[in-house]
CSV table of C-alpha atoms and ligand atoms in Angstrom, one decimal:
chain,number,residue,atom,x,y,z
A,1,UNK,CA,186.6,126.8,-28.5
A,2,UNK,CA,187.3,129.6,-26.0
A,3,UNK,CA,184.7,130.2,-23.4
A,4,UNK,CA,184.0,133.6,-21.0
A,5,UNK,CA,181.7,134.1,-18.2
A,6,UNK,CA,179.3,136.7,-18.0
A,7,UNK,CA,181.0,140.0,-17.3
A,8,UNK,CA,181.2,141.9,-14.3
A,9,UNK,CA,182.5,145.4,-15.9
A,10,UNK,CA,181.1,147.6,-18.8
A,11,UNK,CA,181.4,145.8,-22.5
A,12,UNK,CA,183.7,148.6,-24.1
A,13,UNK,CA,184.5,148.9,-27.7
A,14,UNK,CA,188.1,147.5,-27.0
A,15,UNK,CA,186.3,144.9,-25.4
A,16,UNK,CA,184.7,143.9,-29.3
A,17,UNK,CA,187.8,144.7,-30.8
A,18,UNK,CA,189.3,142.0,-28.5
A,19,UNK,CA,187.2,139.3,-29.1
A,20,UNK,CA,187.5,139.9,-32.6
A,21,UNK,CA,191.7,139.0,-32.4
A,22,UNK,CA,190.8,135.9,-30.4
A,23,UNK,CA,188.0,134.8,-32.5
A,24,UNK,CA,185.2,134.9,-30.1
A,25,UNK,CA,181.9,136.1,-31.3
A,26,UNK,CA,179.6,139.1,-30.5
A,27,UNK,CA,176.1,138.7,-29.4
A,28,UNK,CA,173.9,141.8,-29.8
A,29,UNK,CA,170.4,142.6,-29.6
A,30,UNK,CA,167.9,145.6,-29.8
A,31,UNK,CA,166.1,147.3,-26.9
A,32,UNK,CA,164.1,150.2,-26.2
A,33,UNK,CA,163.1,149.8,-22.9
A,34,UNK,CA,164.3,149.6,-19.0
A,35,UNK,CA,162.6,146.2,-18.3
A,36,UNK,CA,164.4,144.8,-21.4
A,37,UNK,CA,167.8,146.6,-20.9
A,38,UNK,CA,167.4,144.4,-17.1
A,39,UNK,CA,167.4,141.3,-18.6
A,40,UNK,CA,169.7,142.0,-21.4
A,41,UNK,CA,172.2,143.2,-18.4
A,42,UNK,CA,171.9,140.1,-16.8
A,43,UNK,CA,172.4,137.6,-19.9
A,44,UNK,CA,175.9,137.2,-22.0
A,45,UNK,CA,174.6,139.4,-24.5
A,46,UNK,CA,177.3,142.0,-25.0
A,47,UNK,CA,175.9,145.1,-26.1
A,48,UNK,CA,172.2,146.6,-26.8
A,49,UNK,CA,171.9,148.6,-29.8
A,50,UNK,CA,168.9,151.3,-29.3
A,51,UNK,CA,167.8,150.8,-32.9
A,52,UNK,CA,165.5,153.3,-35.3
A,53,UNK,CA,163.8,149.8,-35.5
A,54,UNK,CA,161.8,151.4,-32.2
A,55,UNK,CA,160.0,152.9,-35.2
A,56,UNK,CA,158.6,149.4,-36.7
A,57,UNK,CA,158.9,147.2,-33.3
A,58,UNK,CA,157.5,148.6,-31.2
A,59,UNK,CA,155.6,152.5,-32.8
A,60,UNK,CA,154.0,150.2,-35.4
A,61,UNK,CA,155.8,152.7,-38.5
A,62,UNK,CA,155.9,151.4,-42.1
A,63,UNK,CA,159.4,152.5,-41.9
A,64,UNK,CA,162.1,153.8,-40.0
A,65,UNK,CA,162.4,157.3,-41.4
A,66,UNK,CA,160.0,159.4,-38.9
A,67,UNK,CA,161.9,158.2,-35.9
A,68,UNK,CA,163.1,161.6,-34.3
A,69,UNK,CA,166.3,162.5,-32.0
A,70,UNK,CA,163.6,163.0,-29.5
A,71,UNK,CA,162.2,159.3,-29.6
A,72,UNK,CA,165.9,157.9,-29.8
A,73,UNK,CA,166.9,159.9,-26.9
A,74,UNK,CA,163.6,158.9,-24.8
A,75,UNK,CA,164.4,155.5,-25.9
A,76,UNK,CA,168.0,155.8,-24.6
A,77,UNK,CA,167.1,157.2,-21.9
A,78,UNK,CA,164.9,154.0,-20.8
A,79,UNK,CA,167.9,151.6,-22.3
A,80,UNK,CA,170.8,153.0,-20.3
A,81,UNK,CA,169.1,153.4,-16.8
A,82,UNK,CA,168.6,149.6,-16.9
A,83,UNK,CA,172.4,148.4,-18.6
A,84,UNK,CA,175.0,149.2,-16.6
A,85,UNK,CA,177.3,146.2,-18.5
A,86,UNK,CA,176.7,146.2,-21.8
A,87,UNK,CA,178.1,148.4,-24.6
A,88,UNK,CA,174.8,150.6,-25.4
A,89,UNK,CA,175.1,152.2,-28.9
A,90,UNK,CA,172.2,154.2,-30.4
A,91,UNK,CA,171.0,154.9,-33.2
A,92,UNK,CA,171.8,158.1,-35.4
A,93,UNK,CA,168.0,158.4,-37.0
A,94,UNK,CA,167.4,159.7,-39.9
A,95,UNK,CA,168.2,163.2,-40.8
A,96,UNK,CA,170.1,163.5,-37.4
A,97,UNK,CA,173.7,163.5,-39.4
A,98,UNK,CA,173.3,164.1,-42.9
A,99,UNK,CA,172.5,167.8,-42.9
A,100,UNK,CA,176.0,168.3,-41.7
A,101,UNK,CA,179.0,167.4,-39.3
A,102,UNK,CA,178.0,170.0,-36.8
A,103,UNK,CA,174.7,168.9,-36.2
A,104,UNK,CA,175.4,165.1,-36.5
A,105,UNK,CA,178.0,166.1,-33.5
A,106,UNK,CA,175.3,167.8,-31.9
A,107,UNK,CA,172.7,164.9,-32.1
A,108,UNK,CA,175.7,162.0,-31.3
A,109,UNK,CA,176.3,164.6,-28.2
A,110,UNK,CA,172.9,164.6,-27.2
A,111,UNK,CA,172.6,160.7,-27.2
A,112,UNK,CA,175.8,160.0,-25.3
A,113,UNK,CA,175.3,163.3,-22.8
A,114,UNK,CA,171.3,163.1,-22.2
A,115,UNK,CA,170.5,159.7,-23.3
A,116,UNK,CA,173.5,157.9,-21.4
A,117,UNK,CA,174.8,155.8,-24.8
A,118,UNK,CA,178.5,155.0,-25.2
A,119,UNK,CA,178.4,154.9,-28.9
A,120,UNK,CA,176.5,156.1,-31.7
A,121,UNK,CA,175.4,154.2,-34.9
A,122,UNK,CA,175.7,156.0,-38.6
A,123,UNK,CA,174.4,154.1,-41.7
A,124,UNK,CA,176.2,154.8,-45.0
A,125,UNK,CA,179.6,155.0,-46.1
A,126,UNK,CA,182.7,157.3,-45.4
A,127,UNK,CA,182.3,158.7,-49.0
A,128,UNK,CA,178.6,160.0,-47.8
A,129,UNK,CA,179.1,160.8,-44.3
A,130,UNK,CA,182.6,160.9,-43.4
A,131,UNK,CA,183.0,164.6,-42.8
A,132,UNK,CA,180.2,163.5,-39.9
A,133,UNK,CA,181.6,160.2,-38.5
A,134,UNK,CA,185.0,162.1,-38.4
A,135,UNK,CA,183.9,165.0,-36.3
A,136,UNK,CA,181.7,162.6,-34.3
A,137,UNK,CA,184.8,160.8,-33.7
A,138,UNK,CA,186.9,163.6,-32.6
A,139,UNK,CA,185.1,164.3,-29.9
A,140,UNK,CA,185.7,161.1,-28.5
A,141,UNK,CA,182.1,159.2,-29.1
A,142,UNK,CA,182.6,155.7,-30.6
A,143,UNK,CA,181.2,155.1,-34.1
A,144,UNK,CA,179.5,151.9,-35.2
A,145,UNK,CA,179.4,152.0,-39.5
A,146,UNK,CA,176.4,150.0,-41.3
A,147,UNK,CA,176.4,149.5,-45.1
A,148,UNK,CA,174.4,146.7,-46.5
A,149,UNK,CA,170.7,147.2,-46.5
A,150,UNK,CA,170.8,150.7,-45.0
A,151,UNK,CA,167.2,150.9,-44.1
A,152,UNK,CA,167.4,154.7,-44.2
A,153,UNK,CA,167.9,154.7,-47.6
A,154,UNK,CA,164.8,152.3,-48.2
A,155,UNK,CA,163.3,154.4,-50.8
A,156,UNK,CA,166.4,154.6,-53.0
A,157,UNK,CA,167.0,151.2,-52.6
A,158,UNK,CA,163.7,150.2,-54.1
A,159,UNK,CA,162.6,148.4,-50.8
A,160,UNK,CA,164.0,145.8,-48.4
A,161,UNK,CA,166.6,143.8,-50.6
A,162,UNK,CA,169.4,142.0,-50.7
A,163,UNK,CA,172.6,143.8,-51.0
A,164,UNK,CA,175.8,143.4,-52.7
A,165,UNK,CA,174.5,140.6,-55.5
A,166,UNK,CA,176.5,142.4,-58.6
A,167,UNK,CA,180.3,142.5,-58.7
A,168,UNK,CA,180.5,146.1,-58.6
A,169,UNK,CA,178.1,146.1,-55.6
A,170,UNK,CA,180.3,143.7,-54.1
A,171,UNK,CA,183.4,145.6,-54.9
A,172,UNK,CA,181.8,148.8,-53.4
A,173,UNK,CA,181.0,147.3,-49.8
A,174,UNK,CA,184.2,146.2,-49.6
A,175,UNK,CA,185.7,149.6,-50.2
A,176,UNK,CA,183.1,151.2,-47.4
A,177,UNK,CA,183.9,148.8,-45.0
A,178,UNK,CA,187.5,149.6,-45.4
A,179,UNK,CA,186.6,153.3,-45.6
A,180,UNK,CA,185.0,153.0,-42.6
A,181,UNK,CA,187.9,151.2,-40.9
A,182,UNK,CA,190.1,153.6,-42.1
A,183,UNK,CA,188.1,156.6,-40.7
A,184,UNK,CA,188.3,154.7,-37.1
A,185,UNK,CA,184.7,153.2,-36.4
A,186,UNK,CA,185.4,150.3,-33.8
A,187,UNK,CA,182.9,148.0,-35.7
A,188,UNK,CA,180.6,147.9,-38.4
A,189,UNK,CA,177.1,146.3,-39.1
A,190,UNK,CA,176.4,143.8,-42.2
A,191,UNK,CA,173.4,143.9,-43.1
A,192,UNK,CA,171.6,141.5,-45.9
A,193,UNK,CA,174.3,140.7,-48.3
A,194,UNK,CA,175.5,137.5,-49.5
A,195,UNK,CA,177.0,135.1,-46.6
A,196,UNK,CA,180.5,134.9,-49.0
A,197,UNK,CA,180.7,138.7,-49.3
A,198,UNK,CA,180.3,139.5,-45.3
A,199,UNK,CA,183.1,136.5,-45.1
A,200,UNK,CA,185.1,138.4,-47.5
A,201,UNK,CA,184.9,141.4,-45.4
A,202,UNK,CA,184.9,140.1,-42.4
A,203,UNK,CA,188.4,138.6,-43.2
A,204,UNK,CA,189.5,142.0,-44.9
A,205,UNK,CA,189.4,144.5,-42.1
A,206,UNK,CA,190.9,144.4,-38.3
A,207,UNK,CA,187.8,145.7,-36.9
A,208,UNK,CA,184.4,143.5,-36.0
A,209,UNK,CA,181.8,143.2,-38.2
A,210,UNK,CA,177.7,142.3,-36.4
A,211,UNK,CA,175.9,140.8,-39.1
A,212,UNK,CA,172.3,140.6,-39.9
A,213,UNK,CA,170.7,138.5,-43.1
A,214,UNK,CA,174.8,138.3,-43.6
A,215,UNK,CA,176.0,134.3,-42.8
A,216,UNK,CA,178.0,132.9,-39.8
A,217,UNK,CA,181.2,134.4,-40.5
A,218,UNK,CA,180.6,137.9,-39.0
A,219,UNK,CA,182.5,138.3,-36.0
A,220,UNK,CA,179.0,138.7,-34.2
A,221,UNK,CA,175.4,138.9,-34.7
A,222,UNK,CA,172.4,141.2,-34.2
A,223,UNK,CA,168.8,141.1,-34.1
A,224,UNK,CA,165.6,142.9,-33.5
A,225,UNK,CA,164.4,142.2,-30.2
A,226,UNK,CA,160.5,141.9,-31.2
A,227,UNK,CA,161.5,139.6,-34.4
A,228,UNK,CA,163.9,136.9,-32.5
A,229,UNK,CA,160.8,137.0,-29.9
A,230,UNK,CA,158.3,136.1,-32.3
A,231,UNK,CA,156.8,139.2,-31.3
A,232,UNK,CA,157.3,141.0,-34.7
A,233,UNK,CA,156.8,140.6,-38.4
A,234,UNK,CA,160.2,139.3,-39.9
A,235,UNK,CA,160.0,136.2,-41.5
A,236,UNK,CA,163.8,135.5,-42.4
A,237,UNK,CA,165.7,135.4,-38.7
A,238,UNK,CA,165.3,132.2,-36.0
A,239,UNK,CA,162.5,132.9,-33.6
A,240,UNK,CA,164.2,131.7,-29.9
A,241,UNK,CA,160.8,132.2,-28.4
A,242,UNK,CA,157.0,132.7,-28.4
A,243,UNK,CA,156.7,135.5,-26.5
A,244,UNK,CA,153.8,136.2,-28.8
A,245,UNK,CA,152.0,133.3,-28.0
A,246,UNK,CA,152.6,133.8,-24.5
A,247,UNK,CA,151.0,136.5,-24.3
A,248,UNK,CA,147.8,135.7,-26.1
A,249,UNK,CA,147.2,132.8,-23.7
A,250,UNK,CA,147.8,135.5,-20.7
A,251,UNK,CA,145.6,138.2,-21.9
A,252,UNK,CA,143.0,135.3,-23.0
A,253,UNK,CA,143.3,133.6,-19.6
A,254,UNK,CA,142.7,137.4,-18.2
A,255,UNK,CA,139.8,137.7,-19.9
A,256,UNK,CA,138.1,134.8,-19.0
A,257,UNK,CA,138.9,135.5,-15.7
A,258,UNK,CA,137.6,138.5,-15.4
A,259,UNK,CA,134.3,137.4,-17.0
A,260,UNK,CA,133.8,133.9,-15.2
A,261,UNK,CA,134.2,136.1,-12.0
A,262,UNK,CA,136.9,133.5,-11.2
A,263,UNK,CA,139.3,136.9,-10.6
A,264,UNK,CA,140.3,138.6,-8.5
A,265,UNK,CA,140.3,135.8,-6.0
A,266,UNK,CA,140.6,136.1,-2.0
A,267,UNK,CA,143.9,136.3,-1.8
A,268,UNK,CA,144.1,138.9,-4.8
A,269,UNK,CA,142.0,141.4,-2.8
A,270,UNK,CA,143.1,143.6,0.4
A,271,UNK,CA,141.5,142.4,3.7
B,301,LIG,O1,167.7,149.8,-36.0
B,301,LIG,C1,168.1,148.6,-36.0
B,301,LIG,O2,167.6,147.8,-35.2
B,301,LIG,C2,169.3,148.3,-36.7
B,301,LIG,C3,169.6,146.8,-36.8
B,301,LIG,C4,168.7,146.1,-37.7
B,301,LIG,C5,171.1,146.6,-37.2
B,301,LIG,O3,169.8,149.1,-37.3
């Protein structure tokens, strides 16, 4: 097994691409804010996506559909001031790129220019959006793909579900990952499909794929910040801390405090 250190310089796309060819995997993560993007910076996580999740973390939204270019970019904003090494991609919300190409390249513009991003994230496939991701990527801003469970689409879904369980739904993810590919995103999201068909496409195409609900084999992983916390409502991912119950024993201990008269204390008070 090949180890790296923590590193110094910026995560860049050829950096995924890399560790893709030598078989080492991709840790990503969601954040919205500058103390978060601090301690991502300083962890071996290798790149923060600004996710439309915002909308459900942390604006307590049913869905991820009202998140605006204004609330991605202020997001961003937050994100990028505080990473300086990873990759930071952000999310295309919804609307932002499916009027047309022009103001898709517009919106990506304005989250790489004004928000500080290095990359831009597009749900859906070439056949949908491709006039988009290809103008997008012609003026030089990096394109992440996501087909699975496109949470953007939740309504024609019919809800949160599993993707890719027929053959013909298999058959079709497999063409829009390789669409994608072949349109020149440098990686593309898996999200909630069977473990053997992210495998399958994992194995098919030359760039990374960052799995989520999507098995092992993807050549990296991504969760929502609030959720892996145990800070959110997703029942289905790990939980690698309690930040949730941390925090109710603060605030409780605060309270108390405050109300036993056992706070502030001299040395919490100016002389
Ligand atoms: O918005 C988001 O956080 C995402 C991830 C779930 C991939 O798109």
């Amino acid at each position: 097994m090949s180890q790296h250190k923590v590193q110094p310089f910026r995560v860049t796309t050829l950096t995924l691409q890399k560790r893709k060819r030598d078989g080492e995997k991709i840790a990503m993560i969601t954040a919205y804010d500058f103390p978060t993007a601090q301690l991502v910076e300083s962890s071996d996580i290798d790149v923060i996506l600004v996710g439309d999740s915002v909308g459900m973390a942390v604006m307590g939204l049913d869905d991820t559909l009202s998140v605006s270019m204004e609330v991605m970019l202020h997001h961003t904003k937050m994100v990028t001031r505080g990473a300086k090494r990873p990759l930071v991609v952000a999310d295309m919300p919804f609307l932002s790129y499916q009027v047309n190409a022009e103001e898709a390249l517009r919106n990506a513009g304005r989250l790489v220019a004004e928000g500080g991003a290095q990359a831009v994230k597009v749900e859906g496939s070439v056949e949908k959006f491709g006039d988009a991701i290809r103008m997008i990527l012609r003026a030089g801003i990096p394109v992440m793909g996501h087909i699975g469970l496109t949470p953007q689409s939740v309504h024609q879904l019919g809800g949160y579900r599993v993707q890719g369980r027929s053959e013909a739904d298999r058959e079709r993810l497999m063409e829009e990952a390789k669409g994608l590919e072949a349109a020149g995103c440098f990686a593309v999201v898996l999200e909630c499909m069977p473990p053997d068909l992210a495998a399958e496409i994992s194995a098919a195409i030359s760039i990374p794929t960052i799995g989520i609900g999507a098995g092992a084999a993807c050549d990296g992983q991504v969760l929502v910040l609030h959720d892996m916390l145990g800070w959110g409502q997703t029942k289905f991912t790990k939980t690698f801390g309690n930040v949730r119950g941390e925090l109710e024993s603060a605030l409780a201990a605060y309270a108390a405090e405050v109300k036993g008269v056992s706070f502030p204390a001299q040395e919490h008070t100016y002389a």
